[in-house]
mmCIF file of C-alpha atoms in Angstrom:
data_model
loop_
_atom_site.group_PDB
_atom_site.id
_atom_site.type_symbol
_atom_site.label_atom_id
_atom_site.label_comp_id
_atom_site.label_asym_id
_atom_site.label_seq_id
_atom_site.Cartn_x
_atom_site.Cartn_y
_atom_site.Cartn_z
ATOM 1 C CA MET C 24 5.201 34.149 17.498
ATOM 2 C CA SER C 25 6.453 31.271 15.162
ATOM 3 C CA LYS C 26 10.447 30.646 14.786
ATOM 4 C CA ILE C 27 11.089 27.009 13.701
ATOM 5 C CA LEU C 28 8.540 26.960 10.771
ATOM 6 C CA PHE C 29 10.477 29.898 9.215
ATOM 7 C CA GLU C 30 13.794 28.440 9.546
ATOM 8 C CA PRO C 31 15.753 26.774 6.715
ATOM 9 C CA TYR C 32 15.417 23.241 6.394
ATOM 10 C CA ASP C 33 19.075 21.921 5.384
ATOM 11 C CA ARG C 34 18.310 18.311 4.770
ATOM 12 C CA MET C 35 16.280 19.173 1.832
ATOM 13 C CA ASN C 36 17.961 22.606 1.134
ATOM 14 C CA LEU C 37 14.571 24.458 1.854
ATOM 15 C CA LYS C 38 14.332 27.980 2.677
ATOM 16 C CA ASN C 39 11.755 27.421 5.305
ATOM 17 C CA ARG C 40 9.679 24.500 6.832
ATOM 18 C CA VAL C 41 6.354 25.475 4.997
ATOM 19 C CA VAL C 42 5.075 23.159 2.564
ATOM 20 C CA MET C 43 1.949 23.993 0.184
ATOM 21 C CA ALA C 44 -0.139 20.897 0.166
ATOM 22 C CA PRO C 45 -1.293 19.214 -3.177
ATOM 23 C CA MET C 46 -4.747 20.513 -4.064
ATOM 24 C CA THR C 47 -7.104 19.767 -6.970
ATOM 25 C CA ARG C 48 -7.983 22.995 -8.671
ATOM 26 C CA SER C 49 -9.158 21.653 -11.933
ATOM 27 C CA ARG C 50 -7.500 24.466 -14.140
ATOM 28 C CA ALA C 51 -5.799 22.314 -16.807
ATOM 29 C CA THR C 52 -7.462 21.669 -20.123
ATOM 30 C CA ALA C 53 -10.212 19.300 -20.957
ATOM 31 C CA ASP C 54 -7.393 17.132 -22.575
ATOM 32 C CA HIS C 55 -5.584 17.494 -19.058
ATOM 33 C CA ILE C 56 -2.786 19.691 -20.198
ATOM 34 C CA PRO C 57 -1.234 22.206 -17.910
ATOM 35 C CA THR C 58 -1.969 25.738 -18.593
ATOM 36 C CA PRO C 59 0.061 29.186 -18.473
ATOM 37 C CA LEU C 60 -2.343 30.282 -15.728
ATOM 38 C CA MET C 61 -1.139 27.482 -13.419
ATOM 39 C CA ALA C 62 2.381 28.702 -13.522
ATOM 40 C CA GLU C 63 1.084 32.090 -12.473
ATOM 41 C CA TYR C 64 -0.593 30.398 -9.686
ATOM 42 C CA TYR C 65 2.210 28.271 -8.285
ATOM 43 C CA GLY C 66 4.653 31.141 -8.891
ATOM 44 C CA GLN C 67 2.569 33.483 -6.684
ATOM 45 C CA ARG C 68 2.870 30.975 -3.905
ATOM 46 C CA SER C 69 6.547 30.172 -3.969
ATOM 47 C CA GLY C 70 7.212 31.828 -0.550
ATOM 48 C CA ALA C 71 6.777 28.135 0.612
ATOM 49 C CA GLY C 72 9.911 26.394 1.108
ATOM 50 C CA LEU C 73 8.340 23.259 -0.815
ATOM 51 C CA ILE C 74 5.379 23.297 -3.017
ATOM 52 C CA ILE C 75 3.550 19.901 -3.890
ATOM 53 C CA THR C 76 1.442 20.133 -6.985
ATOM 54 C CA GLU C 77 -2.104 19.051 -7.512
ATOM 55 C CA GLY C 78 -2.640 15.482 -8.184
ATOM 56 C CA THR C 79 -1.534 14.521 -11.778
ATOM 57 C CA ALA C 80 -2.550 11.704 -13.725
ATOM 58 C CA PRO C 81 0.726 9.328 -14.345
ATOM 59 C CA SER C 82 -1.744 7.525 -16.917
ATOM 60 C CA PRO C 83 -4.985 8.062 -19.136
ATOM 61 C CA ASN C 84 -6.466 5.507 -16.944
ATOM 62 C CA GLY C 85 -5.816 7.853 -13.883
ATOM 63 C CA ALA C 86 -7.224 10.869 -15.125
ATOM 64 C CA GLY C 87 -10.546 10.505 -13.242
ATOM 65 C CA TYR C 88 -11.514 14.019 -12.427
ATOM 66 C CA PRO C 89 -12.439 16.758 -14.776
ATOM 67 C CA ARG C 90 -9.583 19.304 -16.020
ATOM 68 C CA ILE C 91 -6.964 17.690 -13.589
ATOM 69 C CA PRO C 92 -3.377 17.831 -15.284
ATOM 70 C CA GLY C 93 -1.614 14.648 -16.479
ATOM 71 C CA ILE C 94 2.044 13.942 -17.269
ATOM 72 C CA TYR C 95 1.400 10.770 -19.646
ATOM 73 C CA THR C 96 2.252 12.457 -22.999
ATOM 74 C CA PRO C 97 5.068 14.438 -24.354
ATOM 75 C CA GLU C 98 2.821 17.512 -24.797
ATOM 76 C CA GLN C 99 1.910 17.581 -21.310
ATOM 77 C CA MET C 100 5.394 17.035 -20.190
ATOM 78 C CA GLU C 101 6.163 20.235 -22.306
ATOM 79 C CA ALA C 102 3.414 22.191 -21.040
ATOM 80 C CA TRP C 103 4.668 21.690 -17.486
ATOM 81 C CA LYS C 104 7.890 23.084 -18.063
ATOM 82 C CA PRO C 105 7.077 26.955 -17.109
ATOM 83 C CA ILE C 106 5.761 25.692 -13.492
ATOM 84 C CA PRO C 107 8.675 24.666 -11.918
ATOM 85 C CA GLU C 108 10.604 27.576 -13.519
ATOM 86 C CA ALA C 109 8.242 30.060 -11.986
ATOM 87 C CA VAL C 110 8.675 28.452 -8.733
ATOM 88 C CA HIS C 111 12.380 28.437 -8.709
ATOM 89 C CA LYS C 112 12.696 31.852 -9.524
ATOM 90 C CA ASN C 113 11.866 32.541 -5.955
ATOM 91 C CA GLY C 114 14.057 30.186 -4.410
ATOM 92 C CA ALA C 115 11.411 27.373 -3.635
ATOM 93 C CA LYS C 116 11.383 23.720 -4.713
ATOM 94 C CA ILE C 117 8.507 21.895 -6.242
ATOM 95 C CA PHE C 118 7.637 18.219 -6.300
ATOM 96 C CA LEU C 119 4.927 16.842 -8.866
ATOM 97 C CA GLN C 120 2.352 14.645 -7.221
ATOM 98 C CA LEU C 121 1.552 11.485 -9.069
ATOM 99 C CA MET C 122 -2.216 10.506 -8.394
ATOM 100 C CA HIS C 123 -3.696 7.670 -10.106
ATOM 101 C CA THR C 124 -7.297 7.935 -9.251
ATOM 102 C CA GLY C 125 -8.134 4.276 -9.811
ATOM 103 C CA ARG C 126 -11.959 3.517 -9.111
ATOM 104 C CA ILE C 127 -12.461 7.045 -8.154
ATOM 105 C CA SER C 128 -12.920 7.998 -11.863
ATOM 106 C CA HIS C 129 -15.656 8.468 -14.504
ATOM 107 C CA PRO C 130 -15.277 7.699 -18.184
ATOM 108 C CA GLY C 131 -16.625 11.160 -18.868
ATOM 109 C CA ASN C 132 -13.415 12.829 -17.640
ATOM 110 C CA MET C 133 -10.993 10.316 -19.411
ATOM 111 C CA PRO C 134 -9.279 10.019 -22.533
ATOM 112 C CA GLU C 135 -11.124 7.914 -25.079
ATOM 113 C CA GLY C 136 -9.935 4.292 -24.838
ATOM 114 C CA SER C 137 -9.128 4.625 -21.163
ATOM 115 C CA ARG C 138 -10.398 2.041 -18.391
ATOM 116 C CA VAL C 139 -11.395 2.599 -14.871
ATOM 117 C CA LEU C 140 -9.073 0.140 -12.973
ATOM 118 C CA ALA C 141 -8.926 -0.799 -9.358
ATOM 119 C CA PRO C 142 -7.484 -3.710 -7.255
ATOM 120 C CA SER C 143 -10.809 -5.426 -7.148
ATOM 121 C CA ALA C 144 -14.161 -4.838 -8.984
ATOM 122 C CA ILE C 145 -15.706 -2.934 -6.059
ATOM 123 C CA VAL C 146 -17.589 0.266 -6.709
ATOM 124 C CA ALA C 147 -17.120 3.204 -4.449
ATOM 125 C CA GLN C 148 -20.983 3.514 -3.802
ATOM 126 C CA THR C 149 -21.358 6.688 -1.861
ATOM 127 C CA THR C 150 -18.816 8.948 -3.883
ATOM 128 C CA LYS C 151 -19.837 10.897 -6.837
ATOM 129 C CA MET C 152 -17.936 12.484 -9.688
ATOM 130 C CA TYR C 153 -18.486 15.680 -11.431
ATOM 131 C CA VAL C 154 -18.481 15.543 -15.182
ATOM 132 C CA ASP C 155 -18.485 18.843 -17.003
ATOM 133 C CA GLY C 156 -21.833 19.298 -18.878
ATOM 134 C CA LYS C 157 -23.440 16.556 -16.915
ATOM 135 C CA GLY C 158 -22.840 17.356 -13.118
ATOM 136 C CA GLU C 159 -22.501 14.677 -10.402
ATOM 137 C CA GLN C 160 -22.587 11.082 -11.798
ATOM 138 C CA PRO C 161 -22.352 7.752 -9.937
ATOM 139 C CA LEU C 162 -19.094 6.130 -10.334
ATOM 140 C CA PRO C 163 -18.807 2.755 -12.406
ATOM 141 C CA THR C 164 -17.806 -0.483 -11.222
ATOM 142 C CA PRO C 165 -14.131 -0.623 -11.951
ATOM 143 C CA SER C 166 -12.237 -3.567 -13.577
ATOM 144 C CA ALA C 167 -10.012 -5.709 -11.313
ATOM 145 C CA MET C 168 -6.457 -5.131 -12.686
ATOM 146 C CA THR C 169 -4.521 -8.118 -14.235
ATOM 147 C CA GLY C 170 -1.062 -9.030 -13.502
ATOM 148 C CA GLU C 171 -0.274 -7.157 -16.950
ATOM 149 C CA ASP C 172 -2.320 -4.180 -15.835
ATOM 150 C CA ILE C 173 -0.326 -3.954 -12.780
ATOM 151 C CA ARG C 174 2.892 -4.033 -14.488
ATOM 152 C CA ASN C 175 1.871 -1.542 -17.154
ATOM 153 C CA THR C 176 0.956 0.796 -14.350
ATOM 154 C CA ILE C 177 3.926 0.659 -12.572
ATOM 155 C CA ALA C 178 5.813 1.438 -15.874
ATOM 156 C CA GLU C 179 3.510 4.360 -16.288
ATOM 157 C CA TYR C 180 4.650 5.816 -12.952
ATOM 158 C CA VAL C 181 8.112 5.412 -14.035
ATOM 159 C CA GLN C 182 7.738 7.221 -17.210
ATOM 160 C CA ALA C 183 5.786 10.009 -15.473
ATOM 161 C CA SER C 184 8.673 10.419 -12.808
ATOM 162 C CA GLU C 185 11.075 10.461 -15.615
ATOM 163 C CA TRP C 186 9.242 13.142 -17.411
ATOM 164 C CA ALA C 187 8.580 15.155 -14.320
ATOM 165 C CA VAL C 188 12.413 15.582 -13.666
ATOM 166 C CA GLU C 189 12.717 16.528 -17.604
ATOM 167 C CA ALA C 190 10.178 19.330 -17.048
ATOM 168 C CA GLY C 191 12.229 20.649 -14.032
ATOM 169 C CA PHE C 192 10.625 19.309 -11.146
ATOM 170 C CA ASP C 193 12.731 18.431 -7.991
ATOM 171 C CA GLY C 194 11.055 15.349 -7.544
ATOM 172 C CA VAL C 195 7.627 13.402 -7.292
ATOM 173 C CA GLU C 196 5.380 12.528 -4.524
ATOM 174 C CA LEU C 197 3.429 9.256 -4.851
ATOM 175 C CA HIS C 198 -0.089 9.843 -3.723
ATOM 176 C CA ALA C 199 -0.998 6.802 -1.578
ATOM 177 C CA ALA C 200 -3.747 8.530 0.541
ATOM 178 C CA ASN C 201 -7.217 9.876 0.094
ATOM 179 C CA GLY C 202 -8.719 6.553 -1.285
ATOM 180 C CA TYR C 203 -6.901 6.772 -4.689
ATOM 181 C CA LEU C 204 -5.121 3.780 -6.512
ATOM 182 C CA ILE C 205 -2.241 3.086 -4.182
ATOM 183 C CA GLU C 206 -4.329 3.214 -1.227
ATOM 184 C CA GLN C 207 -6.918 1.212 -2.790
ATOM 185 C CA PHE C 208 -4.377 -1.750 -2.630
ATOM 186 C CA LEU C 209 -3.619 -0.653 0.892
ATOM 187 C CA ASN C 210 -7.086 -0.958 2.145
ATOM 188 C CA PRO C 211 -8.773 -4.302 2.740
ATOM 189 C CA GLY C 212 -12.118 -2.373 2.032
ATOM 190 C CA SER C 213 -11.093 -1.962 -1.730
ATOM 191 C CA ASN C 214 -8.678 -4.870 -2.022
ATOM 192 C CA GLN C 215 -10.061 -8.309 -1.930
ATOM 193 C CA ARG C 216 -7.543 -10.058 -4.320
ATOM 194 C CA THR C 217 -6.506 -13.439 -3.570
ATOM 195 C CA ASP C 218 -3.108 -13.120 -5.478
ATOM 196 C CA ALA C 219 0.097 -11.930 -4.394
ATOM 197 C CA TYR C 220 -1.297 -8.365 -4.330
ATOM 198 C CA GLY C 221 -4.136 -9.116 -1.698
ATOM 199 C CA GLY C 222 -5.039 -11.024 1.282
ATOM 200 C CA SER C 223 -2.331 -10.081 3.878
ATOM 201 C CA PRO C 224 -0.863 -6.770 4.793
ATOM 202 C CA ALA C 225 2.116 -7.633 3.397
ATOM 203 C CA ASN C 226 0.677 -8.487 0.115
ATOM 204 C CA ARG C 227 -1.695 -5.384 0.085
ATOM 205 C CA ASN C 228 1.483 -3.338 0.649
ATOM 206 C CA ARG C 229 3.196 -4.938 -2.319
ATOM 207 C CA PHE C 230 1.707 -2.312 -5.096
ATOM 208 C CA ALA C 231 2.948 0.374 -3.223
ATOM 209 C CA LEU C 232 6.436 -0.818 -2.748
ATOM 210 C CA GLU C 233 6.813 -1.958 -6.206
ATOM 211 C CA VAL C 234 5.804 1.342 -7.444
ATOM 212 C CA ALA C 235 8.042 3.335 -4.990
ATOM 213 C CA GLU C 236 11.154 0.908 -5.716
ATOM 214 C CA ALA C 237 10.647 1.509 -9.423
ATOM 215 C CA VAL C 238 10.259 5.145 -9.383
ATOM 216 C CA CYS C 239 13.384 5.343 -6.968
ATOM 217 C CA SER C 240 15.403 3.172 -9.436
ATOM 218 C CA ALA C 241 14.692 5.656 -12.239
ATOM 219 C CA ILE C 242 14.922 9.055 -10.553
ATOM 220 C CA GLY C 243 16.418 8.508 -7.118
ATOM 221 C CA GLY C 244 15.223 8.113 -3.588
ATOM 222 C CA ASP C 245 16.286 11.831 -3.001
ATOM 223 C CA ARG C 246 13.743 12.778 -5.590
ATOM 224 C CA THR C 247 10.785 10.452 -4.401
ATOM 225 C CA GLY C 248 8.374 11.229 -1.627
ATOM 226 C CA ILE C 249 4.875 9.503 -0.520
ATOM 227 C CA ARG C 250 2.026 10.656 0.966
ATOM 228 C CA LEU C 251 0.112 8.278 3.390
ATOM 229 C CA SER C 252 -3.206 8.619 5.331
ATOM 230 C CA PRO C 253 -3.808 6.026 7.912
ATOM 231 C CA ASN C 254 -7.201 6.049 9.539
ATOM 232 C CA GLY C 255 -8.456 8.668 6.862
ATOM 233 C CA VAL C 256 -12.022 8.753 5.654
ATOM 234 C CA PHE C 257 -12.247 9.655 2.151
ATOM 235 C CA ASN C 258 -13.582 8.172 -1.084
ATOM 236 C CA ASP C 259 -15.426 5.224 0.627
ATOM 237 C CA LEU C 260 -12.392 4.197 2.548
ATOM 238 C CA SER C 261 -11.593 4.256 6.190
ATOM 239 C CA GLY C 262 -9.487 2.917 8.884
ATOM 240 C CA PHE C 263 -9.432 -1.012 9.325
ATOM 241 C CA ASP C 264 -8.159 -3.667 11.930
ATOM 242 C CA GLY C 265 -4.497 -4.131 11.868
ATOM 243 C CA GLN C 266 -3.756 -0.746 10.067
ATOM 244 C CA HIS C 267 -1.146 0.149 12.717
ATOM 245 C CA GLU C 268 0.985 -2.750 12.076
ATOM 246 C CA GLN C 269 0.675 -2.455 8.245
ATOM 247 C CA PHE C 270 1.584 1.001 8.131
ATOM 248 C CA ASP C 271 4.539 0.419 10.615
ATOM 249 C CA VAL C 272 5.906 -2.033 8.112
ATOM 250 C CA LEU C 273 5.017 0.131 5.126
ATOM 251 C CA ALA C 274 6.956 3.132 6.764
ATOM 252 C CA TRP C 275 10.093 0.758 7.498
ATOM 253 C CA ASN C 276 9.929 -0.330 3.787
ATOM 254 C CA MET C 277 9.878 3.066 2.275
ATOM 255 C CA ASP C 278 12.736 4.325 4.582
ATOM 256 C CA THR C 279 14.838 1.015 3.280
ATOM 257 C CA LEU C 280 13.961 2.177 0.123
ATOM 258 C CA GLY C 281 15.473 5.797 0.793
ATOM 259 C CA LEU C 282 12.603 7.994 0.052
ATOM 260 C CA THR C 283 13.461 11.680 0.925
ATOM 261 C CA TYR C 284 10.277 12.184 2.565
ATOM 262 C CA LEU C 285 6.934 10.646 4.074
ATOM 263 C CA HIS C 286 3.883 13.107 3.966
ATOM 264 C CA LEU C 287 1.422 12.026 6.846
ATOM 265 C CA VAL C 288 -2.088 13.348 6.385
ATOM 266 C CA ASN C 289 -4.448 13.603 9.298
ATOM 267 C CA HIS C 290 -7.983 13.928 8.195
ATOM 268 C CA GLU C 291 -9.408 15.017 11.202
ATOM 269 C CA ALA C 292 -10.245 18.452 10.063
ATOM 270 C CA MET C 293 -12.347 16.997 7.403
ATOM 271 C CA GLY C 294 -14.682 15.078 10.054
ATOM 272 C CA ALA C 295 -12.541 11.998 10.433
ATOM 273 C CA ALA C 296 -11.289 10.413 13.651
ATOM 274 C CA PRO C 297 -8.048 11.759 14.741
ATOM 275 C CA LEU C 298 -4.832 10.148 13.504
ATOM 276 C CA PRO C 299 -3.836 7.870 16.330
ATOM 277 C CA ASP C 300 -0.851 9.157 18.188
ATOM 278 C CA GLU C 301 0.539 5.515 18.312
ATOM 279 C CA ILE C 302 0.378 5.519 14.494
ATOM 280 C CA ARG C 303 2.069 8.890 14.293
ATOM 281 C CA ARG C 304 4.808 7.833 16.764
ATOM 282 C CA SER C 305 5.562 4.481 15.038
ATOM 283 C CA ILE C 306 5.898 6.075 11.654
ATOM 284 C CA ARG C 307 8.091 8.629 12.877
ATOM 285 C CA ASP C 308 10.289 5.758 14.582
ATOM 286 C CA ARG C 309 10.395 3.548 11.494
ATOM 287 C CA PHE C 310 11.127 6.263 8.738
ATOM 288 C CA THR C 311 14.231 8.391 9.356
ATOM 289 C CA GLY C 312 13.905 10.448 6.450
ATOM 290 C CA THR C 313 11.961 14.041 6.476
ATOM 291 C CA LEU C 314 8.458 13.626 7.772
ATOM 292 C CA ILE C 315 5.752 16.222 6.609
ATOM 293 C CA LEU C 316 2.652 16.848 8.835
ATOM 294 C CA SER C 317 -0.465 17.448 7.065
ATOM 295 C CA GLY C 318 -4.283 18.421 8.230
ATOM 296 C CA GLY C 319 -5.762 21.493 9.516
ATOM 297 C CA TYR C 320 -2.779 23.429 10.664
ATOM 298 C CA ASP C 321 -2.244 26.877 11.495
ATOM 299 C CA ALA C 322 0.987 28.632 12.274
ATOM 300 C CA GLU C 323 0.579 28.357 15.988
ATOM 301 C CA LYS C 324 0.093 24.494 15.679
ATOM 302 C CA ALA C 325 2.679 23.774 13.262
ATOM 303 C CA GLU C 326 5.106 25.564 15.473
ATOM 304 C CA ARG C 327 4.007 23.520 18.439
ATOM 305 C CA HIS C 328 4.130 20.254 16.598
ATOM 306 C CA LEU C 329 7.421 21.029 14.925
ATOM 307 C CA SER C 330 8.816 22.155 18.400
ATOM 308 C CA ALA C 331 7.585 18.824 19.988
ATOM 309 C CA GLY C 332 9.427 16.901 17.246
ATOM 310 C CA PHE C 333 6.196 15.310 15.568
ATOM 311 C CA GLY C 334 7.780 15.970 11.990
ATOM 312 C CA ASN C 335 10.147 18.075 10.181
ATOM 313 C CA LEU C 336 7.900 20.186 7.830
ATOM 314 C CA VAL C 337 4.142 21.332 7.948
ATOM 315 C CA ALA C 338 1.949 21.424 5.109
ATOM 316 C CA PHE C 339 -0.967 24.047 4.603
ATOM 317 C CA GLY C 340 -3.781 23.405 2.020
ATOM 318 C CA ARG C 341 -6.782 25.612 2.079
ATOM 319 C CA PRO C 342 -4.796 28.681 3.606
ATOM 320 C CA PHE C 343 -2.761 28.776 0.460
ATOM 321 C CA ILE C 344 -5.679 28.980 -1.943
ATOM 322 C CA ALA C 345 -6.805 32.334 -0.659
ATOM 323 C CA ASN C 346 -3.414 33.617 0.339
ATOM 324 C CA PRO C 347 -0.551 33.764 -2.253
ATOM 325 C CA ASP C 348 1.628 35.329 0.372
ATOM 326 C CA LEU C 349 0.699 32.832 3.029
ATOM 327 C CA VAL C 350 4.393 32.721 4.351
ATOM 328 C CA ALA C 351 4.677 36.261 4.885
ATOM 329 C CA ARG C 352 1.381 36.745 6.488
ATOM 330 C CA MET C 353 1.877 33.836 9.053
ATOM 331 C CA LYS C 354 5.306 35.337 9.591
ATOM 332 C CA HIS C 355 4.125 38.719 10.636
ATOM 333 C CA GLY C 356 0.860 37.762 12.156
ATOM 334 C CA GLU C 357 -1.368 39.366 9.498
ATOM 335 C CA PRO C 358 -5.021 38.264 8.934
ATOM 336 C CA LEU C 359 -5.846 36.029 6.181
ATOM 337 C CA ASN C 360 -8.112 36.211 3.225
ATOM 338 C CA ASP C 361 -11.202 33.910 3.217
ATOM 339 C CA PRO C 362 -11.185 31.367 0.381
ATOM 340 C CA ASP C 363 -14.099 31.381 -1.970
ATOM 341 C CA PHE C 364 -15.570 27.863 -2.096
ATOM 342 C CA ASP C 365 -17.421 28.195 -5.221
ATOM 343 C CA THR C 366 -14.354 28.764 -7.237
ATOM 344 C CA PHE C 367 -12.255 25.860 -5.952
ATOM 345 C CA TYR C 368 -12.702 23.625 -9.291
ATOM 346 C CA THR C 369 -13.987 26.080 -11.862
ATOM 347 C CA PRO C 370 -12.172 26.918 -14.803
ATOM 348 C CA GLY C 371 -10.333 30.501 -15.201
ATOM 349 C CA ALA C 372 -8.475 32.955 -12.973
ATOM 350 C CA LYS C 373 -11.366 33.950 -10.621
ATOM 351 C CA GLY C 374 -10.835 32.471 -7.302
ATOM 352 C CA TYR C 375 -7.355 30.996 -8.378
ATOM 353 C CA THR C 376 -4.862 33.890 -9.454
ATOM 354 C CA ASP C 377 -6.825 36.816 -8.052
ATOM 355 C CA TYR C 378 -6.364 37.057 -4.408
ATOM 356 C CA PRO C 379 -4.957 40.000 -2.992
ATOM 357 C CA LYS C 380 -1.429 40.031 -1.460
ATOM 358 C CA LEU C 381 -0.412 42.401 1.486
ATOM 359 C CA GLN C 382 0.233 45.972 0.430
ATOM 360 C CA LYS C 383 3.888 46.791 0.923
ATOM 361 C CA ALA C 384 4.920 49.762 2.915
#
């Protein structure tokens, strides 16, 4: 049975190499304030060495989904404090994922006065957004960000990162994957700018690098990670010509900035083409920090990839939803609970904190 997966990872002082992947669960309030129920949920799953929270808006302009948490007000920051406290009680670490949704947003989910922003005024035409009381809605055409918008957004990432540390988190993860704002800058399908933030691969990388550099300067590289999804197919984006070389440079730049980890997502389990081995190997060669692997893993596959040196840690997503004691179940070869898909994004405890744990002998 698996061995490496359950060993401590000294480089980040983790009790094992299991990571709980970030997953939107929509249990915050309509005003994007974290709830006590969320502390129970994350505390239940603190058998993981590292937990990465659900995507959390660093800005009112980035709160595009219903009932996702934010960290752009002092009230939100205070409401987060019981959550890392609950996780730390069981010896786990927890990073807050900062997710600015960019064009994947709907005004019906956002605070009054917010704006749907993106690198370019290009609508995500095939993606719909659920709005409470209205159901699925088409996305509006975003406003192309001005230079001032870009500077303000970077400052919002910095403020959110500082508040995350104040709330007790061990660090933050910059969500630069899955078609959200940072990846919208990276991808030529959503970035058709002609200024310093568009055109060449180096220019498309610029926003990601400036956000990462600013956050590292504010809270330290040892508290900063980033999530990337090369070749991913999500929220109207996909792979593109030259992505191998662009992500090579991006990974090297992130290593130079001293980020503690790079979280690499393979969307194959979601129907996308597999993450090309050459991209994964190149990123591994250029990023000398911790590499987290993610995408459709079970314990056996995780052990195989860790043993082969593909990465240092492995993130598990949906298995953690239905199995608060996932680490124990995998370690002892016990069967897993099946998730209730109908309650993935619904309010309340059902399908959130009520999944059974193994009965102790």
